[in-house]
Amino acid sequence: MICSTVFVMSQISNQSWWLMVLLTLFICACIANFKRLSKPTSETTSQTLLSVFVVVVSIWCIAWMIYINEKNSITETDRTIRLISIISVAAFSTIRVTFELLHLRRVVRSMRTMLQSDSLTSLPNREFALEHLSLSLQDVNQHDTTPTVLHINIDRFKSINDNHGHIAGDALLVAISKRIQDGIEEHCVVARLSGDEFVLIDNHSKTAIESVVSADKILALLVLPFSLNHGDIFVSASIGVANYRKDFTKSAAELLSNAETAMYWAKEAGRNCVAVFDESMDEHAKKRLAIETALYRALERRELRLVHQPIIDIDLGDVTGFEALMRWNMEDGTAVTPTEFIPIAEETGIIMPIGAWALLEALIHLRGWINEGICSREATMSVNVSSRQLHDPKFVAIVNEALIRSHMPAEQLWLEVTESVMITQPEQALETLRSLSDLGVRIAIDDFGTGYSSLSFLQRFPIHRLKIDKSFVSNIATDQNSRTLVKTIIAMAKSLGLEVVAEGVETTQQLHALADLDCSQAQGYLISHPMSPQDMPAALVELDKVGKWPRLREVK
């Protein structure tokens, strides 16, 4: 283009001021085109077209003016040669600009494809999904359809990543995306939102039932194992379904969010299932978000507190220890139950500072009671530990620091974990538990019998106590099967040299039955409700007055 311009200018003689203006306009348009070509975007395409038009018009105007300007000053032969040369240059410039424009369009399309595609699976990404869904909602009235969004989340994918490595995890995501693509209807669009989350958009569904059928079909597609270099891997998914509703759905982003909310309900329902969105879920999601937001400030606002439930020796009626339980009362007086805020704390990671605080606070309470002579000097404190805490590399140091600051011996601290801890990153859990055991800290399995792990973990892991879940204890006095199960657990624990504590004891009949089965310790409402540190001295005095378990009061 620059060479063409130089050539044209070399043909000019006795240029007039309007010819100079056109030349200036021509050069400016060329520069503008060059800048846009260096950074092409979809927004600058229309501007580039205008600049190209100016360039082409300028070239032809310059050529024509030169021809007119010199029409009478040269011979016919020279004029013919010059005219042909100028027309050739103008034509070449026009072709060149056209090719540049076509190249620009290809680059813009390529960049747009890259920006709207997932680099790992080559599926469309969130941006494309939102754009496609927005267009579908605009056409919904014309086609009499009910656009549906399925939010697909792979269950326990983090565990697969941790156990098999990120390379295997990426390969699994590619295999999952391909299987879903191959198994769905052609009119459906599958996109990868992030990590282990996918979305399926069906513009042709007409009823909510059709969308549930599609979701069940995806669950069926994932049943078969995925053969990778590391071997066969089995996965499942939690799927949230959201259907467009004319009076409620306001935007594509809202519909996508509704599907995600339903997906979380599917996870809470046990995973590997489908949940369909309704308004109650939205209220639940808003409440959950409010709890999560308030939980970040709960510790510094001193809204969290500990209560303690005594554990007694069934034969003697003596208090052998306490279990620390967390409670939360917001500034406005609203009480949030542990079943509501503990899972959120674990999911968000807030459990780390909260758990460290609870551990130290519980040990300080025990040290105070011992110093005041309220309980035995050998009394122990049990503190619940989440999987997230146990997998923290700093957790052993946190426990050691709490023992030092509270001046408590390690053997008087029980850390209670659930069986699920043995499933998530078992090797890391084993290493942490062994380090804690080396400190002298003792480990208890809470809610024993309700998890999904193998009994082999009793041999592998340094376990010192089993806590029989309330679900087994509640019917022990009236149901022979429950009695047989508890008897088996107690016999197994004793053969392994483990202590046994029965949870949720609420009647004297249950306590009698546990004593007959040779269960050594128990806790529950029959013995004492969870008490605040300030009320614990009075509660222990009352327990001392009761004496042996046959005289324990009925629960009021």
XYZ file of C-alpha atoms in Angstrom:
556
model
C 0.000 0.000 0.000
C 2.829 2.413 0.857
C 4.643 1.597 -2.402
C 1.440 2.212 -4.315
C 1.038 5.569 -2.637
C 4.612 6.586 -3.480
C 4.049 5.614 -7.081
C 0.826 7.597 -7.314
C 2.470 10.646 -5.773
C 5.378 10.407 -8.214
C 2.868 10.821 -11.045
C 1.490 14.040 -9.624
C 2.517 17.430 -10.944
C 1.035 20.803 -10.133
C -1.151 19.304 -7.422
C -4.010 21.397 -6.242
C -5.012 21.865 -2.589
C -7.966 19.479 -2.884
C -5.666 16.782 -4.228
C -3.454 17.199 -1.143
C -6.513 16.855 1.102
C -7.461 13.593 -0.544
C -3.907 12.336 -0.218
C -3.882 13.222 3.478
C -7.222 11.447 3.950
C -5.849 8.453 2.065
C -2.713 8.194 4.250
C -4.701 8.592 7.510
C -7.115 5.857 6.473
C -4.211 3.512 5.666
C -2.630 4.134 9.088
C -5.955 3.534 10.840
C -6.400 0.288 8.939
C -2.922 -0.870 9.889
C -3.586 -0.260 13.591
C -6.855 -2.154 13.533
C -5.332 -5.050 11.626
C -2.630 -5.353 14.280
C -5.299 -5.779 17.000
C -8.447 -7.074 15.317
C -11.619 -7.380 17.355
C -15.256 -7.812 16.492
C -15.975 -4.269 17.692
C -13.579 -2.663 15.191
C -14.840 -4.527 12.131
C -17.387 -1.843 11.163
C -14.789 0.897 11.640
C -12.344 -1.007 9.458
C -14.933 -1.335 6.703
C -15.429 2.433 6.742
C -11.670 3.011 6.586
C -11.324 0.570 3.689
C -14.075 2.398 1.848
C -12.245 5.711 2.368
C -8.967 4.181 1.136
C -10.520 2.779 -2.040
C -12.433 5.958 -2.848
C -9.331 8.058 -2.181
C -7.193 5.925 -4.507
C -9.677 6.111 -7.350
C -10.249 9.835 -6.865
C -6.511 10.508 -6.852
C -6.090 8.418 -9.963
C -8.895 10.218 -11.756
C -7.671 13.656 -10.720
C -4.155 12.920 -11.900
C -5.544 11.796 -15.204
C -7.625 14.966 -15.581
C -4.773 17.164 -14.354
C -2.366 15.977 -16.985
C -4.790 15.301 -19.770
C -3.629 18.225 -21.838
C 0.026 18.409 -20.806
C 1.370 15.192 -22.302
C 1.145 13.268 -25.527
C -1.568 10.724 -26.180
C 0.874 7.833 -25.806
C 2.205 9.085 -22.443
C -1.281 9.748 -21.251
C -2.348 6.230 -22.146
C 0.671 4.697 -20.361
C 0.125 6.811 -17.270
C -3.587 6.067 -17.196
C -2.958 2.327 -17.458
C -0.282 2.531 -14.722
C -2.478 4.494 -12.361
C -5.484 2.249 -12.962
C -3.253 -0.774 -12.346
C -1.985 0.683 -9.073
C -5.509 1.589 -7.998
C -6.797 -1.867 -8.887
C -3.892 -3.534 -7.067
C -4.542 -1.414 -3.989
C -8.238 -2.289 -4.054
C -7.471 -6.018 -4.299
C -4.882 -5.736 -1.556
C -7.283 -4.002 0.807
C -9.964 -6.593 0.021
C -7.603 -9.428 0.907
C -6.619 -7.649 4.133
C -10.275 -7.328 5.029
C -10.928 -11.024 4.391
C -7.903 -11.890 6.497
C -9.209 -9.662 9.249
C -12.558 -11.461 9.225
C -10.822 -14.835 9.498
C -8.702 -13.620 12.418
C -11.730 -12.204 14.229
C -13.638 -15.455 13.763
C -10.649 -17.456 14.981
C -10.235 -15.259 18.050
C -13.940 -15.433 18.801
C -13.833 -19.216 18.581
C -10.837 -19.320 20.917
C -12.494 -16.988 23.417
C -15.660 -19.078 23.474
C -14.057 -22.528 23.619
C -12.610 -24.586 26.453
C -8.934 -25.279 25.811
C -8.982 -28.752 27.405
C -12.132 -30.360 26.013
C -12.724 -28.078 22.993
C -16.294 -27.683 24.207
C -17.939 -24.258 24.257
C -17.262 -22.337 27.472
C -19.445 -20.326 29.859
C -19.448 -17.225 27.616
C -20.760 -19.199 24.650
C -23.325 -20.996 26.800
C -24.716 -17.693 28.099
C -24.835 -16.197 24.599
C -26.502 -19.280 23.124
C -29.012 -19.443 25.970
C -29.808 -15.746 25.627
C -30.626 -16.204 21.930
C -32.777 -19.228 22.789
C -34.803 -17.224 25.301
C -35.412 -14.512 22.702
C -36.948 -17.065 20.317
C -38.927 -18.970 22.939
C -42.315 -17.446 22.056
C -41.914 -18.090 18.332
C -41.122 -21.798 18.661
C -43.360 -22.682 21.638
C -40.562 -24.483 23.478
C -39.241 -24.558 27.038
C -35.452 -24.113 27.016
C -33.874 -26.302 29.659
C -30.497 -26.111 31.393
C -28.835 -29.128 33.016
C -25.957 -28.286 35.358
C -23.729 -31.380 35.617
C -21.148 -31.718 38.398
C -18.863 -34.747 38.642
C -19.027 -36.214 42.154
C -15.816 -36.356 44.217
C -13.669 -35.292 41.275
C -11.169 -33.660 43.642
C -10.498 -37.057 45.196
C -9.767 -38.490 41.736
C -7.389 -35.621 41.025
C -5.603 -36.087 44.346
C -5.271 -39.856 44.054
C -4.456 -40.205 40.332
C -2.901 -36.830 39.504
C -4.026 -33.861 37.450
C -2.994 -35.449 34.135
C -5.369 -38.330 34.765
C -8.001 -35.860 35.921
C -7.725 -33.886 32.695
C -7.907 -37.061 30.621
C -11.027 -38.077 32.535
C -12.688 -34.711 31.864
C -11.981 -35.083 28.135
C -13.422 -38.603 28.144
C -16.522 -37.462 30.054
C -17.143 -34.571 27.672
C -16.821 -36.852 24.639
C -19.183 -39.447 26.089
C -21.804 -36.829 26.907
C -21.490 -35.262 23.458
C -21.861 -38.619 21.739
C -24.850 -39.621 23.839
C -27.110 -36.581 23.580
C -29.441 -35.286 20.880
C -27.880 -33.282 18.061
C -29.858 -30.142 18.866
C -28.484 -30.015 22.425
C -25.416 -27.941 23.283
C -22.866 -29.099 25.859
C -20.438 -26.608 27.403
C -17.803 -26.825 30.106
C -18.213 -24.114 32.708
C -15.131 -24.757 34.853
C -13.287 -27.594 36.540
C -15.621 -30.568 36.804
C -18.772 -28.646 35.880
C -20.614 -29.016 32.582
C -23.874 -27.599 31.292
C -26.317 -28.977 28.737
C -28.719 -26.609 26.978
C -31.783 -28.114 25.286
C -33.789 -25.598 23.254
C -36.296 -28.155 21.988
C -37.698 -29.532 25.241
C -41.378 -28.824 25.824
C -42.015 -30.158 29.335
C -40.143 -30.554 32.615
C -40.498 -34.316 32.321
C -38.456 -34.318 29.110
C -35.632 -32.470 30.869
C -35.579 -35.005 33.728
C -35.452 -37.827 31.182
C -32.441 -36.132 29.575
C -30.754 -35.834 32.969
C -31.367 -39.514 33.751
C -29.897 -40.381 30.359
C -26.683 -38.538 31.256
C -26.465 -40.382 34.593
C -26.822 -43.633 32.651
C -24.044 -42.585 30.258
C -21.655 -42.205 33.208
C -22.358 -45.623 34.732
C -19.803 -47.466 32.624
C -16.149 -47.061 33.750
C -13.682 -44.813 31.944
C -10.578 -46.656 30.791
C -7.509 -44.485 31.307
C -3.784 -45.185 31.562
C -4.193 -45.507 35.334
C -6.912 -48.150 34.932
C -10.683 -48.029 35.047
C -12.253 -45.103 36.878
C -15.897 -45.014 37.942
C -17.661 -41.685 38.307
C -21.109 -40.368 39.059
C -22.694 -36.941 38.721
C -25.097 -34.626 40.481
C -27.406 -32.855 38.030
C -29.498 -29.761 38.578
C -32.339 -29.042 36.145
C -33.864 -25.604 35.511
C -36.672 -24.998 33.024
C -37.575 -21.665 31.465
C -40.772 -20.190 32.884
C -42.182 -17.100 31.270
C -43.338 -15.414 34.470
C -40.220 -16.166 36.515
C -37.130 -16.492 34.312
C -35.660 -13.062 33.627
C -32.339 -13.851 31.926
C -30.019 -16.572 30.714
C -27.682 -15.959 33.667
C -30.576 -16.482 36.089
C -31.605 -19.732 34.412
C -28.030 -20.968 34.575
C -27.839 -19.991 38.249
C -31.090 -21.820 38.996
C -29.691 -24.999 37.480
C -26.573 -24.659 39.636
C -28.703 -24.216 42.754
C -30.616 -27.395 41.914
C -27.307 -29.205 41.398
C -26.253 -28.391 44.990
C -29.531 -29.833 46.196
C -28.750 -33.022 44.302
C -25.387 -33.188 46.056
C -26.969 -32.686 49.459
C -29.467 -35.437 48.634
C -26.632 -37.947 48.365
C -25.079 -37.321 44.930
C -25.591 -39.380 41.752
C -29.114 -38.022 41.367
C -31.208 -35.299 39.738
C -32.883 -32.284 41.347
C -35.324 -29.923 39.606
C -35.254 -26.263 40.586
C -38.142 -24.548 42.344
C -38.487 -21.269 44.273
C -37.880 -22.881 47.665
C -34.392 -23.816 46.514
C -33.703 -20.202 45.687
C -34.702 -19.170 49.189
C -32.482 -21.890 50.589
C -29.579 -20.689 48.437
C -30.047 -17.106 49.641
C -30.152 -18.293 53.241
C -27.022 -20.353 52.702
C -25.230 -17.349 51.211
C -26.301 -15.204 54.175
C -24.944 -17.827 56.591
C -21.684 -18.082 54.677
C -21.242 -14.297 54.675
C -21.990 -13.988 58.394
C -19.772 -16.955 59.251
C -16.667 -15.112 58.047
C -17.171 -12.565 60.849
C -18.672 -14.879 63.489
C -15.359 -15.665 65.184
C -14.135 -12.093 65.490
C -17.566 -10.962 66.696
C -17.470 -13.643 69.430
C -20.723 -15.147 68.189
C -19.392 -18.717 68.404
C -19.310 -20.568 71.705
C -18.687 -24.067 73.025
C -20.975 -26.276 75.084
C -19.889 -29.572 76.626
C -21.615 -32.910 77.187
C -20.239 -35.184 79.920
C -19.210 -38.778 79.200
C -19.672 -41.193 82.128
C -18.408 -44.576 83.193
C -21.545 -46.737 83.116
C -20.483 -48.980 86.015
C -19.402 -46.207 88.396
C -21.385 -43.209 87.184
C -18.185 -41.125 87.242
C -17.544 -38.443 84.640
C -14.568 -39.600 82.581
C -14.550 -36.801 80.042
C -16.433 -34.257 77.962
C -17.281 -33.697 74.309
C -17.022 -30.121 73.019
C -19.844 -29.031 70.719
C -19.998 -25.747 68.802
C -22.947 -23.344 68.885
C -23.582 -20.114 66.974
C -25.863 -17.245 67.891
C -25.814 -14.279 65.508
C -25.775 -10.663 66.645
C -29.530 -10.398 66.074
C -30.143 -13.419 68.300
C -30.746 -15.925 65.479
C -29.497 -19.388 66.423
C -27.849 -21.311 63.577
C -27.652 -25.072 64.098
C -24.372 -26.953 63.579
C -25.987 -28.988 60.788
C -26.468 -25.700 58.915
C -23.135 -23.942 59.386
C -20.574 -26.745 59.845
C -20.930 -28.100 56.252
C -20.638 -24.540 54.912
C -17.570 -23.933 57.076
C -15.951 -27.115 55.744
C -16.778 -26.303 52.127
C -15.465 -22.729 52.304
C -12.418 -23.487 54.458
C -13.630 -21.319 57.347
C -13.493 -24.494 59.433
C -9.719 -24.065 59.689
C -9.642 -20.966 61.951
C -12.883 -21.985 63.666
C -11.574 -25.470 64.362
C -8.282 -24.154 65.749
C -10.208 -21.796 68.041
C -12.534 -24.577 69.241
C -9.625 -26.909 70.001
C -7.790 -24.381 72.144
C -10.980 -23.138 73.833
C -12.062 -26.677 74.779
C -8.681 -27.529 76.306
C -8.633 -24.246 78.251
C -12.083 -25.089 79.669
C -10.884 -28.542 80.751
C -7.760 -27.101 82.360
C -9.902 -24.626 84.294
C -12.260 -27.336 85.595
C -9.324 -29.509 86.668
C -7.637 -26.604 88.460
C -10.904 -25.786 90.263
C -11.347 -29.425 91.316
C -14.651 -29.700 89.481
C -13.663 -32.905 87.668
C -11.030 -35.616 87.885
C -7.462 -34.719 86.967
C -7.600 -37.581 84.424
C -10.721 -36.260 82.698
C -10.451 -35.987 78.927
C -11.774 -33.595 76.264
C -13.152 -34.815 72.924
C -13.100 -32.418 69.958
C -14.582 -33.117 66.529
C -12.221 -32.735 63.571
C -13.330 -32.344 59.965
C -11.726 -33.923 56.932
C -10.580 -30.466 55.791
C -8.662 -29.943 59.040
C -7.110 -33.377 59.007
C -5.702 -32.816 55.533
C -4.143 -29.496 56.484
C -0.316 -29.885 56.639
C -0.267 -27.479 59.611
C -2.865 -29.329 61.660
C -0.425 -31.348 63.790
C 1.392 -28.129 64.702
C -1.959 -26.473 65.549
C -2.848 -29.339 67.908
C 0.586 -29.258 69.541
C 0.346 -25.491 70.067
C -3.103 -25.834 71.661
C -1.769 -28.468 74.086
C 1.160 -26.256 75.045
C -0.934 -23.102 75.523
C -3.557 -24.911 77.620
C -0.954 -26.853 79.656
C -2.787 -30.113 78.975
C -1.147 -33.535 78.454
C -1.676 -34.951 74.964
C -3.208 -38.184 76.297
C -6.166 -36.208 77.705
C -7.194 -35.014 74.253
C -9.454 -37.105 72.028
C -9.884 -36.091 68.398
C -13.066 -37.463 66.863
C -13.162 -38.160 63.127
C -15.802 -39.814 60.966
C -15.343 -42.825 58.734
C -15.567 -40.602 55.652
C -12.158 -39.156 56.578
C -10.661 -42.533 55.739
C -12.076 -42.329 52.206
C -10.859 -38.841 51.267
C -7.096 -38.901 50.703
C -6.551 -41.946 52.964
C -2.748 -41.832 52.750
C -2.569 -38.220 53.898
C -5.119 -38.916 56.649
C -3.075 -41.908 57.791
C 0.109 -39.833 57.973
C -1.589 -37.072 59.978
C -3.271 -39.461 62.402
C -0.001 -41.295 63.007
C 1.744 -38.008 63.745
C -0.998 -37.069 66.208
C -0.805 -40.506 67.815
C 2.953 -40.082 68.195
C 2.247 -36.874 70.135
C 0.111 -38.895 72.528
C -3.231 -37.638 71.215
C -5.879 -40.354 70.992
C -8.202 -40.867 68.024
C -11.889 -41.831 68.122
C -14.189 -42.845 65.270
C -17.407 -40.854 65.643
C -20.806 -42.189 64.480
C -19.292 -45.620 63.957
C -21.274 -47.869 61.632
C -22.922 -45.110 59.581
C -20.090 -44.598 57.057
C -19.125 -46.453 53.904
C -15.523 -47.405 54.580
C -14.100 -50.881 55.026
C -13.431 -52.293 58.489
C -9.827 -52.688 57.392
C -9.225 -49.069 58.427
C -9.384 -50.266 62.066
C -6.158 -52.143 61.370
C -4.438 -49.484 59.254
C -5.257 -46.354 61.227
C -4.204 -45.578 64.814
C -7.708 -45.784 66.318
C -8.243 -45.925 70.105
C -12.007 -45.575 70.553
C -15.277 -46.354 68.762
C -18.353 -44.224 69.394
C -21.542 -46.177 68.661
C -23.978 -43.982 66.716
C -27.298 -42.959 68.212
C -29.194 -44.779 65.444
C -28.014 -48.129 66.908
C -28.613 -47.132 70.527
C -32.149 -45.741 70.146
C -33.801 -49.157 69.675
C -31.408 -51.287 71.701
C -33.898 -51.892 74.533
C -36.735 -53.057 72.261
C -35.229 -54.375 69.011
C -33.213 -57.577 68.995
C -31.418 -56.742 65.726
C -30.166 -53.424 67.124
C -29.061 -55.219 70.294
C -27.167 -57.814 68.243
C -25.417 -55.130 66.157
C -24.312 -53.191 69.245
C -23.137 -56.405 70.894
C -21.058 -57.225 67.808
C -19.492 -53.740 67.717
C -18.591 -53.905 71.419
C -17.092 -57.399 71.085
C -15.053 -56.370 68.043
C -13.781 -53.221 69.751
C -12.739 -55.086 72.885
C -10.932 -57.749 70.831
C -8.970 -54.921 69.168
C -8.243 -53.237 72.485
C -10.434 -50.203 71.738
C -12.603 -48.188 74.106
C -16.332 -47.978 73.408
C -18.666 -45.023 74.027
C -22.405 -45.179 73.283
C -23.918 -41.920 72.007
C -27.466 -40.618 72.307
C -28.507 -42.437 75.474
C -31.918 -41.040 76.443
C -33.592 -43.671 78.651
C -32.596 -45.816 81.618
C -33.678 -48.882 79.616
C -31.051 -48.072 76.969
C -28.441 -47.583 79.677
C -29.345 -50.931 81.296
C -29.099 -52.689 77.942
C -25.669 -51.157 77.263
C -24.434 -52.259 80.684
C -25.655 -55.812 80.013
C -23.649 -55.778 76.746
C -20.536 -54.674 78.650
C -20.371 -51.179 77.130
C -18.061 -49.156 79.357
C -18.998 -45.508 78.674
C -21.987 -43.474 77.517
C -23.248 -39.961 76.840
C -26.642 -38.493 76.022
C -29.549 -36.431 77.269
C -30.299 -38.962 80.030
C -26.945 -38.152 81.581
C -26.751 -34.454 80.718
C -27.678 -32.016 78.014
C -24.775 -30.063 76.506
C -23.901 -27.378 79.061
C -22.075 -24.054 78.855
C -18.703 -23.833 80.664
C -20.314 -21.654 83.324
C -23.119 -24.178 84.026
C -20.926 -27.255 83.983
C -19.911 -27.151 87.702
C -23.558 -27.285 88.788
C -24.305 -30.076 86.280
C -21.432 -32.191 87.643
C -22.636 -31.692 91.204
C -26.043 -33.023 90.173
C -24.423 -36.047 88.533
C -22.469 -36.798 91.702
C -25.738 -36.883 93.638
C -27.228 -39.456 91.256
C -24.706 -42.203 91.924
C -24.679 -45.430 89.918
C -26.572 -45.719 86.681
C -29.585 -47.774 87.968
C -30.716 -44.629 89.780
C -30.269 -42.250 86.870
C -33.313 -40.086 86.290
C -35.691 -40.483 83.381
C -35.317 -37.781 80.756
C -37.808 -34.990 81.407
